[in-house]
Short mmCIF file of C-alpha atoms and ligand atoms in Angstrom, two decimals:
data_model
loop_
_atom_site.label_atom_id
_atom_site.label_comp_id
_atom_site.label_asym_id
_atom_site.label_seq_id
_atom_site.Cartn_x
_atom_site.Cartn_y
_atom_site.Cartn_z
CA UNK A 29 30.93 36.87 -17.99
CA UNK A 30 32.04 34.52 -15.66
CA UNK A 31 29.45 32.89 -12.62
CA UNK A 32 30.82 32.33 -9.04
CA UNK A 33 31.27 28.75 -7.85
CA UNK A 34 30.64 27.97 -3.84
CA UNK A 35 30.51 24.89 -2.51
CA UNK A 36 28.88 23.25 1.11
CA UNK A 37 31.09 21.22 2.99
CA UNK A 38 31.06 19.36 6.25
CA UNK A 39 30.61 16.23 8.63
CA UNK A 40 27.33 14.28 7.83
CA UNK A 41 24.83 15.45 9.88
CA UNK A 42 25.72 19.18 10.17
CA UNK A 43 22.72 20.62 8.07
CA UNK A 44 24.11 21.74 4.67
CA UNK A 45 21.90 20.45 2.55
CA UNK A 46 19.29 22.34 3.89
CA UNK A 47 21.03 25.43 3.60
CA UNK A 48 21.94 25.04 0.06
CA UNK A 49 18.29 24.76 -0.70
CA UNK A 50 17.20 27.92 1.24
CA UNK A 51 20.38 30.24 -0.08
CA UNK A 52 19.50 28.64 -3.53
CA UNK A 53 15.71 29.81 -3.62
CA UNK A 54 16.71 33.11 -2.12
CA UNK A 55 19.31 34.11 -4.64
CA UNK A 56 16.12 32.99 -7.31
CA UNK A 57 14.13 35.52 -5.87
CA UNK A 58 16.32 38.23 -5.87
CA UNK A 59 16.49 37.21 -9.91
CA UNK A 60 20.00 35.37 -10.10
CA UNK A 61 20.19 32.38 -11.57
CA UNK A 62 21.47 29.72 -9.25
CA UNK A 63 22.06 26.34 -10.02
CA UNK A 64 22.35 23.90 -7.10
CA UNK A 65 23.97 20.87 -7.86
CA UNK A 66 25.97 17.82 -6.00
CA UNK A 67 28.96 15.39 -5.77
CA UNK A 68 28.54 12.76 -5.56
CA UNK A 69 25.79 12.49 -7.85
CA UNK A 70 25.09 15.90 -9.82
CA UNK A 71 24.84 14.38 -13.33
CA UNK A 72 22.80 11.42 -14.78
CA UNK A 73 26.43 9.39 -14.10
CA UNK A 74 26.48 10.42 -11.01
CA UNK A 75 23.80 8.91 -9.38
CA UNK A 76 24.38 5.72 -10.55
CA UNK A 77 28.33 6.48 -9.09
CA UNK A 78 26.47 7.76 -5.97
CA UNK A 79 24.13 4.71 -5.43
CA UNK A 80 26.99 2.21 -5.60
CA UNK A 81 29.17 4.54 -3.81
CA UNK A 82 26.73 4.87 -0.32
CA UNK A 83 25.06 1.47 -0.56
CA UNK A 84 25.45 0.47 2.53
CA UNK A 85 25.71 -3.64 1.32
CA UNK A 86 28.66 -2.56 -0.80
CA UNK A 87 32.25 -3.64 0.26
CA UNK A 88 34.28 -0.38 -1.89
CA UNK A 89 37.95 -1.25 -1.59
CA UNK A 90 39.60 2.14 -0.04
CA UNK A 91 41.20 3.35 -3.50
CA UNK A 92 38.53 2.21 -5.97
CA UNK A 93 35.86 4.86 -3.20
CA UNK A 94 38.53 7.77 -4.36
CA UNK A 95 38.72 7.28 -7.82
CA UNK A 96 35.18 6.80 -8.00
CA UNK A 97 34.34 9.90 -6.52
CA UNK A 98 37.24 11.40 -8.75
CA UNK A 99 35.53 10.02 -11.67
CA UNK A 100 31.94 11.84 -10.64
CA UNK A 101 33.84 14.89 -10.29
CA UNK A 102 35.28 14.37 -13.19
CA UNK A 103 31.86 14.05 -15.10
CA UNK A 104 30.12 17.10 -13.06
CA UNK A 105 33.16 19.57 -13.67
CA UNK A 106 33.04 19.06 -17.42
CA UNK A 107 29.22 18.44 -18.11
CA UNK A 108 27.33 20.77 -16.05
CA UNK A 109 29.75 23.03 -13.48
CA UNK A 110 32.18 24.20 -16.23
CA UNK A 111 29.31 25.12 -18.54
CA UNK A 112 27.43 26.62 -16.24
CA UNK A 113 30.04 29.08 -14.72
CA UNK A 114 30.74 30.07 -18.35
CA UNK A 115 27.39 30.97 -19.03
CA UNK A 116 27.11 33.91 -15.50
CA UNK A 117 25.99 31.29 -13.45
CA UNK A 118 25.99 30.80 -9.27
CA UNK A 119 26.77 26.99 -9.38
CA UNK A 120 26.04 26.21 -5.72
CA UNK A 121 27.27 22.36 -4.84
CA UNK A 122 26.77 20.42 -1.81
CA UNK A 123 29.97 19.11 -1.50
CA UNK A 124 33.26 19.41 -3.91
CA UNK A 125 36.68 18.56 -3.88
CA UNK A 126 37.24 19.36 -0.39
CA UNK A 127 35.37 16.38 0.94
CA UNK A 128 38.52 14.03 -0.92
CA UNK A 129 40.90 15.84 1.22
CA UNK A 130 38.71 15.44 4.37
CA UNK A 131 37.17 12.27 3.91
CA UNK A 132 39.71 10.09 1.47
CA UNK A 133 42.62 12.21 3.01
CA UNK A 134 42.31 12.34 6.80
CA UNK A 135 39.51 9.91 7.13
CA UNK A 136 40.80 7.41 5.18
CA UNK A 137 44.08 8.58 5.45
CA UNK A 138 45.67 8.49 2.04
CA UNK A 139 48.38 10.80 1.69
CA UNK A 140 47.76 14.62 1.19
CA UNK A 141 49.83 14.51 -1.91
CA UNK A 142 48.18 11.82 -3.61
CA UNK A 143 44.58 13.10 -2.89
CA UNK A 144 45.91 16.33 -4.42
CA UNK A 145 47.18 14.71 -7.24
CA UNK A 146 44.17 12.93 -7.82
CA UNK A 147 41.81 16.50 -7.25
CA UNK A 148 43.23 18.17 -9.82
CA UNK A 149 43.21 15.33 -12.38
CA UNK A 150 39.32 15.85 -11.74
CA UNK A 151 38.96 18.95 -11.86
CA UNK A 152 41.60 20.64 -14.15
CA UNK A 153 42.26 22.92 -11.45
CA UNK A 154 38.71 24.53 -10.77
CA UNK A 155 39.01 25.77 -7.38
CA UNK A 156 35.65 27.03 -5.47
CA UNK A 157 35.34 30.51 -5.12
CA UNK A 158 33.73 30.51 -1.60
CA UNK A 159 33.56 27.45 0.23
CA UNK A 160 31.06 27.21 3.64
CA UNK A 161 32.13 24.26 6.12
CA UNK A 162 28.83 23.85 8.62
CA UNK A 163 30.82 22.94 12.11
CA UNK A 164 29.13 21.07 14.54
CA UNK A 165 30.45 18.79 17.14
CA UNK A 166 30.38 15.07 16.09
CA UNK A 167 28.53 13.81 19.02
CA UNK A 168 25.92 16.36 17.71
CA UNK A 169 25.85 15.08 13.79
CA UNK A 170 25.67 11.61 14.69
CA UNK A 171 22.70 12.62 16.55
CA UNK A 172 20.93 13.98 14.04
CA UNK A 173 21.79 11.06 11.60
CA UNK A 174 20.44 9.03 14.11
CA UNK A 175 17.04 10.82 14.42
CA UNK A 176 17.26 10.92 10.52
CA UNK A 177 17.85 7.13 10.05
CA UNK A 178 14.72 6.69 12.57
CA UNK A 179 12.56 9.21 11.10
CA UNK A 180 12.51 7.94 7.31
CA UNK A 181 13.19 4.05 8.26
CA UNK A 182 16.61 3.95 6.48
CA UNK A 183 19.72 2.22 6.87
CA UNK A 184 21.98 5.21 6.30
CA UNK A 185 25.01 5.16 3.53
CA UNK A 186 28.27 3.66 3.79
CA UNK A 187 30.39 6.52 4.69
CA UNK A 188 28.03 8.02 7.21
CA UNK A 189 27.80 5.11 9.73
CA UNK A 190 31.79 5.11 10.03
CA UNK A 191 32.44 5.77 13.42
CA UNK A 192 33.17 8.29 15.49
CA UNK A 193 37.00 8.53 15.43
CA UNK A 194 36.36 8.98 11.30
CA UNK A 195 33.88 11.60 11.84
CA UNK A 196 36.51 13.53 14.24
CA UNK A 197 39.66 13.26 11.40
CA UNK A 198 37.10 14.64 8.83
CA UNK A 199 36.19 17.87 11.22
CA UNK A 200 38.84 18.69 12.11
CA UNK A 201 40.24 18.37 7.99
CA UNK A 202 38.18 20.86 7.55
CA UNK A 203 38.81 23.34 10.14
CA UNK A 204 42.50 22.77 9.13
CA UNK A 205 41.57 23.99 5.28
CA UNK A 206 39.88 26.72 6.98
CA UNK A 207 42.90 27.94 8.81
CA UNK A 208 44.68 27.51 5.76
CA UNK A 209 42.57 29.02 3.13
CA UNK A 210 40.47 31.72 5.23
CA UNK A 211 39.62 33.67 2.46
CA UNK A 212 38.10 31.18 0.41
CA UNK A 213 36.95 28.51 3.31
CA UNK A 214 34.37 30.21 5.90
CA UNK A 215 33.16 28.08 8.95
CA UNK A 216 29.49 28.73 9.69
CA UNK A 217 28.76 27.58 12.87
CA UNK A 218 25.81 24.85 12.42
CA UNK A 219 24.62 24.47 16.46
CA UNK A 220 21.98 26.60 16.06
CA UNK A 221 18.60 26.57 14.45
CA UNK A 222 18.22 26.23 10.80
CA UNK A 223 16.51 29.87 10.75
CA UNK A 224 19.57 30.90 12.46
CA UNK A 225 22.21 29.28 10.83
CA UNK A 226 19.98 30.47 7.55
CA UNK A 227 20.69 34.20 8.96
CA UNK A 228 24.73 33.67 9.24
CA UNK A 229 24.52 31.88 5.34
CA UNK A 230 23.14 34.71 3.62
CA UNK A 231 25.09 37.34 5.35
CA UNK A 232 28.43 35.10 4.13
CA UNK A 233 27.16 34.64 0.82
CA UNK A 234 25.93 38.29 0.12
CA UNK A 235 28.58 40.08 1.04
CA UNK A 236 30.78 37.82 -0.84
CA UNK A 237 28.70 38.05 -4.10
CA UNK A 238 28.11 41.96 -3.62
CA UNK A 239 32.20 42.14 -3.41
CA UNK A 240 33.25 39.74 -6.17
CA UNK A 241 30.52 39.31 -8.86
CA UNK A 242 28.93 43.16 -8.11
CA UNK A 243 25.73 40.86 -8.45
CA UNK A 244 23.18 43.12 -6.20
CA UNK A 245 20.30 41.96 -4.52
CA UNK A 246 16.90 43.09 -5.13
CA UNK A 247 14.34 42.21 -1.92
CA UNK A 248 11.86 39.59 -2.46
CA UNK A 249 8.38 41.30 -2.74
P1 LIG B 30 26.18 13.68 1.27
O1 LIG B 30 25.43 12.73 2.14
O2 LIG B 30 26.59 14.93 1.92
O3 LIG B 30 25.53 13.88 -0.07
O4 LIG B 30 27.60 12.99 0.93
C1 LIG B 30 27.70 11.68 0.62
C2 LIG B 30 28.84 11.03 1.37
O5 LIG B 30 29.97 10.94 0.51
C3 LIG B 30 29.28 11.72 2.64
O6 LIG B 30 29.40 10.74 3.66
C4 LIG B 30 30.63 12.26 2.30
C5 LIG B 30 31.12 11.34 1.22
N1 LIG B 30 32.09 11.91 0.27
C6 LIG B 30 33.41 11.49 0.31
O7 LIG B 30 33.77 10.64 1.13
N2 LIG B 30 34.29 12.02 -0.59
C7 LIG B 30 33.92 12.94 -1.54
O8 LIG B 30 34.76 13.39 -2.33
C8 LIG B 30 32.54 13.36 -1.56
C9 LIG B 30 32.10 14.36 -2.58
C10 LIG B 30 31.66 12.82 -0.64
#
């Protein structure tokens, strides 16, 4: 038996992370067993690529940032994502290959080819199976960074306190995958609460599980 693979995508600020966990804990209680992961950072090797990757002191030359984020993806596919898919597992990870193509790609703006070039070295052509980009306006995002940042007394990371202009290439990278890859790549529009946009997640991801892995939920007790 194979698992299903779906990944959580968006601009910093937009709230996945927080719906990963919820989905996550809610597919455990219906009795599935979902493994929620990362990238960067979803191995032991990947938080120490993840720490000098964000460090907001660091100066990461353009090209060594992509190949270092290749190289976690490199070490999560084969270690722990692979694996785990062969063994009936939901691998649920914030973040996957489509942030290269937004963030590298557009934000950065290395060419589409190369990026693709350098995605599947990574992953050896392991494609998501359902793929949720949180939208949310930028302004909005780098509000709630903001609040973050103030909140827990931190600097922020590297990539998050690019500017606006960044931000905007990386949104709109994604709604452009969406366009072009609507069956796999479903917006979920982030604006509203997180019980809300909770609501719109689990509708997404049951249906698609119910249709493609014939997994069935039982109701929590
Ligand atoms: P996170 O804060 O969502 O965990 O993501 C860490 C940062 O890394 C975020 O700003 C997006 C960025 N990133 C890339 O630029 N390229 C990538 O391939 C990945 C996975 C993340």
């Amino acid at each position: 038996m194979t698992g299903a693979f779906l990944t959580f995508e968006g601009i910093d600020g937009c709230g996945k992370s927080t719906q990963l966990r919820l989905i996550a804990s809610q597919l455990r209680l219906r009795g599935l067993e979902a493994i929620a992961t990362r990238e960067p950072g979803g191995t032991a090797l990947g938080t120490r690529l993840r720490a000098a990757l964000l460090d907001a002191e660091e100066s990461v030359d353009p090209l060594a940032e992509l190949l270092i984020f290749a190289a976690d993806r490199a070490q999560h596919v084969k270690t722990l994502v692979r694996p785990a898919l062969e063994s009936g597992h939901i691998v649920l990870s914030d973040r996957y290959a489509d942030a290269t193509i937004a963030y590298q790609g557009a934000g950065r703006g290395f060419p589409a080819e190369l990026v693709a070039q350098v995605v599947e070295l990574a992953t050896g052509g392991l494609k998501p199976d359902l793929t949720l980009v949180f939208d949310l306006s930028v302004a909005e995002c780098l509000a709630r960074t903001r609040r973050r940042r103030t909140d827990t007394g931190s600097l922020g990371d590297r990539l998050e306190s690019e500017d606006a202009a960044f931000h905007m290439r990386v949104r709109d990278a994604y709604l452009e995958l969406a366009q072009r890859e609507p069956e796999r790549v479903r917006i979920i529009d982030a604006s509203g609460s997180v019980d809300e946009t909770h609501v719109h997640v689990t509708e997404v991801v049951t249906e698609f599980l119910e249709k493609n892995t014939g997994a069935r939920s039982q109701e929590p007790e």
